[in-house]
């Protein structure tokens, strides 16, 4: 991805899906939930925004504002609490 190709984003998505399958077979439910609810949607968003922000083969870089930073931080906190609640419902979870 450092070279600026969106194909790397697609490969990362397939790697994430393969990793989810491995986590399911090993009973690592926390990692499954994390990967499925966070990593996979972020990869899909990355692919879409990569293609959308590409102009003549060059990617336009956007700056992270403080407002977006606090929104992301709030989502991470709420998501972490939600993940904790989901994991407490699975008696066979492995950490």
Short mmCIF file of N, CA, C and O in Angstrom, two decimals:
data_model
loop_
_atom_site.label_atom_id
_atom_site.label_comp_id
_atom_site.label_asym_id
_atom_site.label_seq_id
_atom_site.Cartn_x
_atom_site.Cartn_y
_atom_site.Cartn_z
N UNK A 1 0.81 -1.18 0.00
CA UNK A 1 0.00 0.00 0.00
C UNK A 1 0.85 1.25 0.00
O UNK A 1 0.40 2.29 -0.43
N UNK A 2 2.06 1.14 0.48
CA UNK A 2 2.95 2.30 0.50
C UNK A 2 3.29 2.76 -0.91
O UNK A 2 3.61 3.91 -1.12
N UNK A 3 3.24 1.85 -1.88
CA UNK A 3 3.57 2.22 -3.25
C UNK A 3 2.41 2.90 -3.94
O UNK A 3 2.56 3.39 -5.04
N UNK A 4 1.24 2.91 -3.33
CA UNK A 4 0.11 3.62 -3.91
C UNK A 4 -0.76 2.79 -4.82
O UNK A 4 -1.36 3.33 -5.73
N UNK A 5 -0.84 1.49 -4.59
CA UNK A 5 -1.70 0.66 -5.43
C UNK A 5 -2.90 0.20 -4.62
O UNK A 5 -2.77 -0.22 -3.48
N UNK A 6 -4.07 0.28 -5.22
CA UNK A 6 -5.28 -0.15 -4.53
C UNK A 6 -5.39 -1.67 -4.51
O UNK A 6 -6.15 -2.23 -3.73
N UNK A 7 -4.61 -2.34 -5.35
CA UNK A 7 -4.61 -3.80 -5.36
C UNK A 7 -4.15 -4.35 -4.01
O UNK A 7 -4.64 -5.37 -3.53
N UNK A 8 -3.25 -3.64 -3.35
CA UNK A 8 -2.79 -4.06 -2.02
C UNK A 8 -3.94 -4.03 -1.03
O UNK A 8 -4.02 -4.89 -0.14
N UNK A 9 -4.86 -3.09 -1.17
CA UNK A 9 -6.04 -3.04 -0.31
C UNK A 9 -6.92 -4.27 -0.54
O UNK A 9 -7.45 -4.84 0.41
N UNK A 10 -7.08 -4.65 -1.79
CA UNK A 10 -7.89 -5.83 -2.10
C UNK A 10 -7.24 -7.09 -1.53
O UNK A 10 -7.91 -7.94 -0.94
N UNK A 11 -5.92 -7.20 -1.66
CA UNK A 11 -5.22 -8.35 -1.09
C UNK A 11 -5.34 -8.37 0.43
O UNK A 11 -5.48 -9.44 1.04
N UNK A 12 -5.29 -7.22 1.07
CA UNK A 12 -5.46 -7.15 2.52
C UNK A 12 -6.86 -7.61 2.93
O UNK A 12 -7.03 -8.26 3.97
N UNK A 13 -7.86 -7.30 2.12
CA UNK A 13 -9.21 -7.74 2.40
C UNK A 13 -9.30 -9.27 2.36
O UNK A 13 -9.87 -9.89 3.25
N UNK A 14 -8.72 -9.88 1.33
CA UNK A 14 -8.73 -11.35 1.24
C UNK A 14 -7.94 -11.98 2.38
O UNK A 14 -8.34 -13.01 2.93
N UNK A 15 -6.86 -11.36 2.78
CA UNK A 15 -6.08 -11.86 3.91
C UNK A 15 -6.90 -11.79 5.19
O UNK A 15 -6.88 -12.71 6.00
N UNK A 16 -7.65 -10.72 5.36
CA UNK A 16 -8.49 -10.58 6.54
C UNK A 16 -9.58 -11.63 6.59
O UNK A 16 -9.87 -12.19 7.66
N UNK A 17 -10.19 -11.91 5.46
CA UNK A 17 -11.24 -12.93 5.40
C UNK A 17 -10.66 -14.31 5.69
O UNK A 17 -11.26 -15.11 6.42
N UNK A 18 -9.48 -14.61 5.16
CA UNK A 18 -8.83 -15.90 5.44
C UNK A 18 -8.47 -16.00 6.92
O UNK A 18 -8.63 -17.07 7.53
N UNK A 19 -8.02 -14.91 7.50
CA UNK A 19 -7.67 -14.92 8.93
C UNK A 19 -8.91 -15.17 9.78
O UNK A 19 -8.84 -15.89 10.79
N UNK A 20 -10.06 -14.60 9.39
CA UNK A 20 -11.29 -14.83 10.14
C UNK A 20 -11.62 -16.32 10.17
O UNK A 20 -12.02 -16.86 11.20
N UNK A 21 -11.46 -16.99 9.03
CA UNK A 21 -11.72 -18.43 8.98
C UNK A 21 -10.81 -19.19 9.94
O UNK A 21 -11.25 -20.10 10.66
N UNK A 22 -9.55 -18.81 10.00
CA UNK A 22 -8.61 -19.47 10.91
C UNK A 22 -9.00 -19.22 12.36
O UNK A 22 -8.96 -20.13 13.20
N UNK A 23 -9.40 -18.00 12.67
CA UNK A 23 -9.81 -17.67 14.05
C UNK A 23 -11.05 -18.46 14.46
O UNK A 23 -11.16 -18.89 15.61
N UNK A 24 -12.00 -18.65 13.54
CA UNK A 24 -13.21 -19.41 13.85
C UNK A 24 -12.84 -20.85 14.19
O UNK A 24 -13.34 -21.41 15.18
N UNK A 25 -11.98 -21.47 13.39
CA UNK A 25 -11.61 -22.86 13.64
C UNK A 25 -10.87 -23.03 14.97
O UNK A 25 -10.92 -24.09 15.58
N UNK A 26 -10.20 -21.99 15.45
CA UNK A 26 -9.47 -22.06 16.70
C UNK A 26 -10.26 -21.51 17.89
O UNK A 26 -9.75 -21.49 19.01
N UNK A 27 -11.48 -21.06 17.66
CA UNK A 27 -12.33 -20.58 18.74
C UNK A 27 -11.91 -19.24 19.31
O UNK A 27 -12.23 -18.93 20.45
N UNK A 28 -11.22 -18.42 18.54
CA UNK A 28 -10.79 -17.10 19.01
C UNK A 28 -11.87 -16.08 18.65
O UNK A 28 -11.73 -15.28 17.73
N UNK A 29 -12.95 -16.11 19.41
CA UNK A 29 -14.14 -15.34 19.06
C UNK A 29 -13.93 -13.83 19.17
O UNK A 29 -14.53 -13.08 18.42
N UNK A 30 -13.11 -13.39 20.08
CA UNK A 30 -12.84 -11.96 20.18
C UNK A 30 -12.18 -11.43 18.93
O UNK A 30 -12.53 -10.36 18.42
N UNK A 31 -11.23 -12.18 18.41
CA UNK A 31 -10.54 -11.77 17.20
C UNK A 31 -11.47 -11.87 15.99
O UNK A 31 -11.40 -11.03 15.08
N UNK A 32 -12.35 -12.86 15.99
CA UNK A 32 -13.33 -12.98 14.90
C UNK A 32 -14.23 -11.76 14.86
O UNK A 32 -14.42 -11.14 13.81
N UNK A 33 -14.77 -11.40 16.03
CA UNK A 33 -15.67 -10.25 16.09
C UNK A 33 -14.93 -8.98 15.70
O UNK A 33 -15.43 -8.16 14.93
N UNK A 34 -13.73 -8.80 16.24
CA UNK A 34 -12.94 -7.61 15.92
C UNK A 34 -12.66 -7.53 14.43
O UNK A 34 -12.87 -6.49 13.80
N UNK A 35 -12.21 -8.62 13.84
CA UNK A 35 -11.89 -8.62 12.42
C UNK A 35 -13.12 -8.41 11.56
O UNK A 35 -13.08 -7.66 10.58
N UNK A 36 -14.22 -9.06 11.92
CA UNK A 36 -15.42 -8.97 11.10
C UNK A 36 -16.08 -7.60 11.20
O UNK A 36 -16.57 -7.07 10.20
N UNK A 37 -16.10 -7.02 12.39
CA UNK A 37 -16.81 -5.75 12.58
C UNK A 37 -15.94 -4.52 12.35
O UNK A 37 -16.47 -3.44 12.15
N UNK A 38 -14.62 -4.67 12.41
CA UNK A 38 -13.76 -3.50 12.27
C UNK A 38 -12.83 -3.60 11.07
O UNK A 38 -12.87 -2.77 10.18
N UNK A 39 -12.03 -4.65 11.03
CA UNK A 39 -10.99 -4.74 10.02
C UNK A 39 -11.56 -4.88 8.60
O UNK A 39 -11.13 -4.19 7.68
N UNK A 40 -12.54 -5.77 8.43
CA UNK A 40 -13.11 -5.98 7.10
C UNK A 40 -13.83 -4.73 6.57
O UNK A 40 -13.58 -4.33 5.43
N UNK A 41 -14.70 -4.07 7.36
CA UNK A 41 -15.32 -2.84 6.85
C UNK A 41 -14.29 -1.74 6.55
O UNK A 41 -14.46 -0.99 5.58
N UNK A 42 -13.23 -1.65 7.35
CA UNK A 42 -12.21 -0.65 7.08
C UNK A 42 -11.48 -0.94 5.77
O UNK A 42 -11.13 -0.01 5.04
N UNK A 43 -11.26 -2.21 5.47
CA UNK A 43 -10.64 -2.56 4.19
C UNK A 43 -11.55 -2.18 3.03
O UNK A 43 -11.08 -1.65 2.02
N UNK A 44 -12.83 -2.47 3.16
CA UNK A 44 -13.77 -2.13 2.09
C UNK A 44 -13.82 -0.61 1.91
O UNK A 44 -13.78 -0.11 0.79
N UNK A 45 -13.88 0.13 3.02
CA UNK A 45 -13.87 1.59 2.95
C UNK A 45 -12.58 2.09 2.32
O UNK A 45 -12.59 3.03 1.52
N UNK A 46 -11.46 1.46 2.66
CA UNK A 46 -10.18 1.86 2.09
C UNK A 46 -10.14 1.68 0.58
O UNK A 46 -9.63 2.54 -0.14
N UNK A 47 -10.69 0.58 0.10
CA UNK A 47 -10.72 0.33 -1.34
C UNK A 47 -11.57 1.39 -2.04
O UNK A 47 -11.16 1.95 -3.06
N UNK A 48 -12.74 1.66 -1.47
CA UNK A 48 -13.64 2.64 -2.09
C UNK A 48 -13.01 4.04 -2.08
O UNK A 48 -13.00 4.74 -3.10
N UNK A 49 -12.47 4.45 -0.94
CA UNK A 49 -11.91 5.81 -0.86
C UNK A 49 -10.62 5.92 -1.67
O UNK A 49 -10.31 6.99 -2.20
N UNK A 50 -9.87 4.84 -1.78
CA UNK A 50 -8.65 4.85 -2.58
C UNK A 50 -8.99 5.14 -4.03
O UNK A 50 -8.37 5.98 -4.68
N UNK A 51 -9.99 4.43 -4.55
CA UNK A 51 -10.38 4.63 -5.95
C UNK A 51 -11.00 6.01 -6.15
O UNK A 51 -10.79 6.65 -7.17
N UNK A 52 -11.76 6.50 -5.16
CA UNK A 52 -12.44 7.78 -5.28
C UNK A 52 -11.46 8.96 -5.24
O UNK A 52 -11.66 9.96 -5.92
N UNK A 53 -10.39 8.85 -4.47
CA UNK A 53 -9.44 9.95 -4.28
C UNK A 53 -8.26 9.90 -5.25
O UNK A 53 -7.32 10.67 -5.10
N UNK A 54 -8.31 9.00 -6.20
CA UNK A 54 -7.21 8.87 -7.15
C UNK A 54 -7.47 9.78 -8.35
O UNK A 54 -8.51 9.70 -8.99
N UNK A 55 -6.50 10.66 -8.62
CA UNK A 55 -6.59 11.58 -9.75
C UNK A 55 -5.32 11.43 -10.58
O UNK A 55 -4.23 11.70 -10.10
N UNK A 56 -5.46 10.95 -11.80
CA UNK A 56 -4.34 10.73 -12.71
C UNK A 56 -3.25 9.85 -12.08
O UNK A 56 -2.06 10.13 -12.20
N UNK A 57 -3.67 8.81 -11.38
CA UNK A 57 -2.72 7.88 -10.79
C UNK A 57 -2.10 8.36 -9.48
O UNK A 57 -1.28 7.66 -8.90
N UNK A 58 -2.48 9.52 -8.99
CA UNK A 58 -1.94 10.06 -7.74
C UNK A 58 -3.07 10.12 -6.72
O UNK A 58 -4.18 10.57 -7.03
N UNK A 59 -2.78 9.69 -5.51
CA UNK A 59 -3.77 9.70 -4.45
C UNK A 59 -3.74 11.04 -3.72
O UNK A 59 -2.69 11.51 -3.30
N UNK A 60 -4.93 11.66 -3.60
CA UNK A 60 -5.05 12.90 -2.84
C UNK A 60 -5.12 12.54 -1.36
O UNK A 60 -5.97 11.77 -0.93
N UNK A 61 -4.21 13.08 -0.57
CA UNK A 61 -4.14 12.77 0.85
C UNK A 61 -4.98 13.78 1.62
O UNK A 61 -4.85 14.98 1.45
N UNK A 62 -5.87 13.25 2.47
CA UNK A 62 -6.71 14.10 3.30
C UNK A 62 -6.12 14.19 4.70
O UNK A 62 -5.53 13.22 5.20
N UNK A 63 -6.28 15.32 5.34
CA UNK A 63 -5.76 15.52 6.69
C UNK A 63 -6.82 15.15 7.72
O UNK A 63 -8.00 15.43 7.54
N UNK A 64 -6.39 14.51 8.81
CA UNK A 64 -7.28 14.15 9.89
C UNK A 64 -7.52 15.38 10.76
O UNK A 64 -6.58 15.93 11.34
N UNK A 65 -8.77 15.80 10.85
CA UNK A 65 -9.11 16.96 11.67
C UNK A 65 -9.37 16.50 13.11
O UNK A 65 -9.57 15.31 13.37
N UNK A 66 -9.38 17.46 14.02
CA UNK A 66 -9.65 17.12 15.43
C UNK A 66 -11.06 16.57 15.59
O UNK A 66 -11.27 15.65 16.39
N UNK A 67 -12.00 17.10 14.85
CA UNK A 67 -13.37 16.60 14.93
C UNK A 67 -13.44 15.13 14.54
O UNK A 67 -14.05 14.31 15.24
N UNK A 68 -12.83 14.80 13.42
CA UNK A 68 -12.80 13.39 12.98
C UNK A 68 -12.06 12.52 13.98
O UNK A 68 -12.44 11.38 14.22
N UNK A 69 -10.98 13.05 14.56
CA UNK A 69 -10.22 12.29 15.55
C UNK A 69 -11.10 11.92 16.74
O UNK A 69 -11.10 10.77 17.19
N UNK A 70 -11.86 12.88 17.27
CA UNK A 70 -12.71 12.60 18.43
C UNK A 70 -13.87 11.67 18.07
O UNK A 70 -14.27 10.84 18.89
N UNK A 71 -14.37 11.77 16.86
CA UNK A 71 -15.42 10.84 16.42
C UNK A 71 -14.87 9.42 16.36
O UNK A 71 -15.49 8.48 16.85
N UNK A 72 -13.69 9.26 15.80
CA UNK A 72 -13.06 7.95 15.71
C UNK A 72 -12.75 7.41 17.10
O UNK A 72 -12.99 6.23 17.39
N UNK A 73 -12.24 8.26 17.99
CA UNK A 73 -11.94 7.83 19.35
C UNK A 73 -13.21 7.37 20.08
O UNK A 73 -13.19 6.35 20.78
N UNK A 74 -14.31 8.09 19.89
CA UNK A 74 -15.57 7.71 20.52
C UNK A 74 -16.07 6.37 19.98
O UNK A 74 -16.55 5.52 20.74
N UNK A 75 -15.94 6.17 18.68
CA UNK A 75 -16.35 4.90 18.07
C UNK A 75 -15.51 3.75 18.62
O UNK A 75 -16.04 2.67 18.90
N UNK A 76 -14.23 3.97 18.80
CA UNK A 76 -13.35 2.93 19.33
C UNK A 76 -13.74 2.58 20.77
O UNK A 76 -13.80 1.40 21.14
N UNK A 77 -14.02 3.58 21.58
CA UNK A 77 -14.40 3.32 22.98
C UNK A 77 -15.72 2.56 23.04
O UNK A 77 -15.84 1.54 23.74
N UNK A 78 -16.72 3.03 22.30
CA UNK A 78 -18.03 2.35 22.29
C UNK A 78 -17.90 0.94 21.72
O UNK A 78 -18.48 -0.01 22.24
N UNK A 79 -17.13 0.80 20.66
CA UNK A 79 -16.91 -0.51 20.08
C UNK A 79 -16.21 -1.47 21.01
O UNK A 79 -16.53 -2.66 21.07
N UNK A 80 -15.25 -0.98 21.77
CA UNK A 80 -14.54 -1.82 22.74
C UNK A 80 -15.48 -2.31 23.83
O UNK A 80 -15.43 -3.48 24.23
N UNK A 81 -16.32 -1.42 24.32
CA UNK A 81 -17.29 -1.81 25.34
C UNK A 81 -18.28 -2.82 24.76
O UNK A 81 -18.61 -3.83 25.40
N UNK A 82 -18.73 -2.58 23.53
CA UNK A 82 -19.63 -3.52 22.88
C UNK A 82 -19.00 -4.88 22.66
O UNK A 82 -19.64 -5.92 22.87
N UNK A 83 -17.73 -4.88 22.26
CA UNK A 83 -17.02 -6.15 22.08
C UNK A 83 -16.90 -6.89 23.40
O UNK A 83 -17.08 -8.11 23.46
N UNK A 84 -16.62 -6.17 24.48
CA UNK A 84 -16.54 -6.79 25.80
C UNK A 84 -17.86 -7.43 26.18
O UNK A 84 -17.90 -8.55 26.69
N UNK A 85 -18.95 -6.74 25.92
CA UNK A 85 -20.28 -7.30 26.23
C UNK A 85 -20.57 -8.54 25.38
O UNK A 85 -21.11 -9.52 25.89
N UNK A 86 -20.23 -8.48 24.11
CA UNK A 86 -20.45 -9.66 23.24
C UNK A 86 -19.62 -10.85 23.70
O UNK A 86 -20.10 -11.98 23.73
N UNK A 87 -18.39 -10.61 24.08
CA UNK A 87 -17.51 -11.70 24.49
C UNK A 87 -17.97 -12.32 25.82
O UNK A 87 -17.78 -13.50 26.05
N UNK A 88 -18.57 -11.50 26.67
CA UNK A 88 -19.05 -12.05 27.94
C UNK A 88 -20.22 -13.00 27.74
O UNK A 88 -20.53 -13.81 28.61
N UNK A 89 -20.89 -12.94 26.59
CA UNK A 89 -22.00 -13.83 26.28
C UNK A 89 -21.55 -15.19 25.73
O UNK A 89 -22.34 -16.10 25.62
N UNK A 90 -20.27 -15.31 25.37
CA UNK A 90 -19.75 -16.54 24.79
C UNK A 90 -18.98 -17.30 25.86
O UNK A 90 -17.87 -16.93 26.22
N UNK A 91 -19.56 -18.39 26.40
CA UNK A 91 -18.88 -19.09 27.50
C UNK A 91 -17.61 -19.83 27.08
O UNK A 91 -16.72 -20.03 27.89
N UNK A 92 -17.50 -20.21 25.81
CA UNK A 92 -16.35 -21.00 25.36
C UNK A 92 -15.24 -20.14 24.75
O UNK A 92 -14.36 -20.65 24.07
N UNK A 93 -15.28 -18.83 24.99
CA UNK A 93 -14.31 -17.95 24.37
C UNK A 93 -12.89 -18.23 24.87
O UNK A 93 -12.69 -18.67 25.98
N UNK A 94 -11.93 -18.01 24.00
CA UNK A 94 -10.52 -18.16 24.35
C UNK A 94 -9.86 -16.81 24.13
O UNK A 94 -10.02 -16.19 23.10
N UNK A 95 -9.11 -16.38 25.09
CA UNK A 95 -8.45 -15.08 24.98
C UNK A 95 -6.96 -15.27 24.78
O UNK A 95 -6.36 -16.12 25.30
#
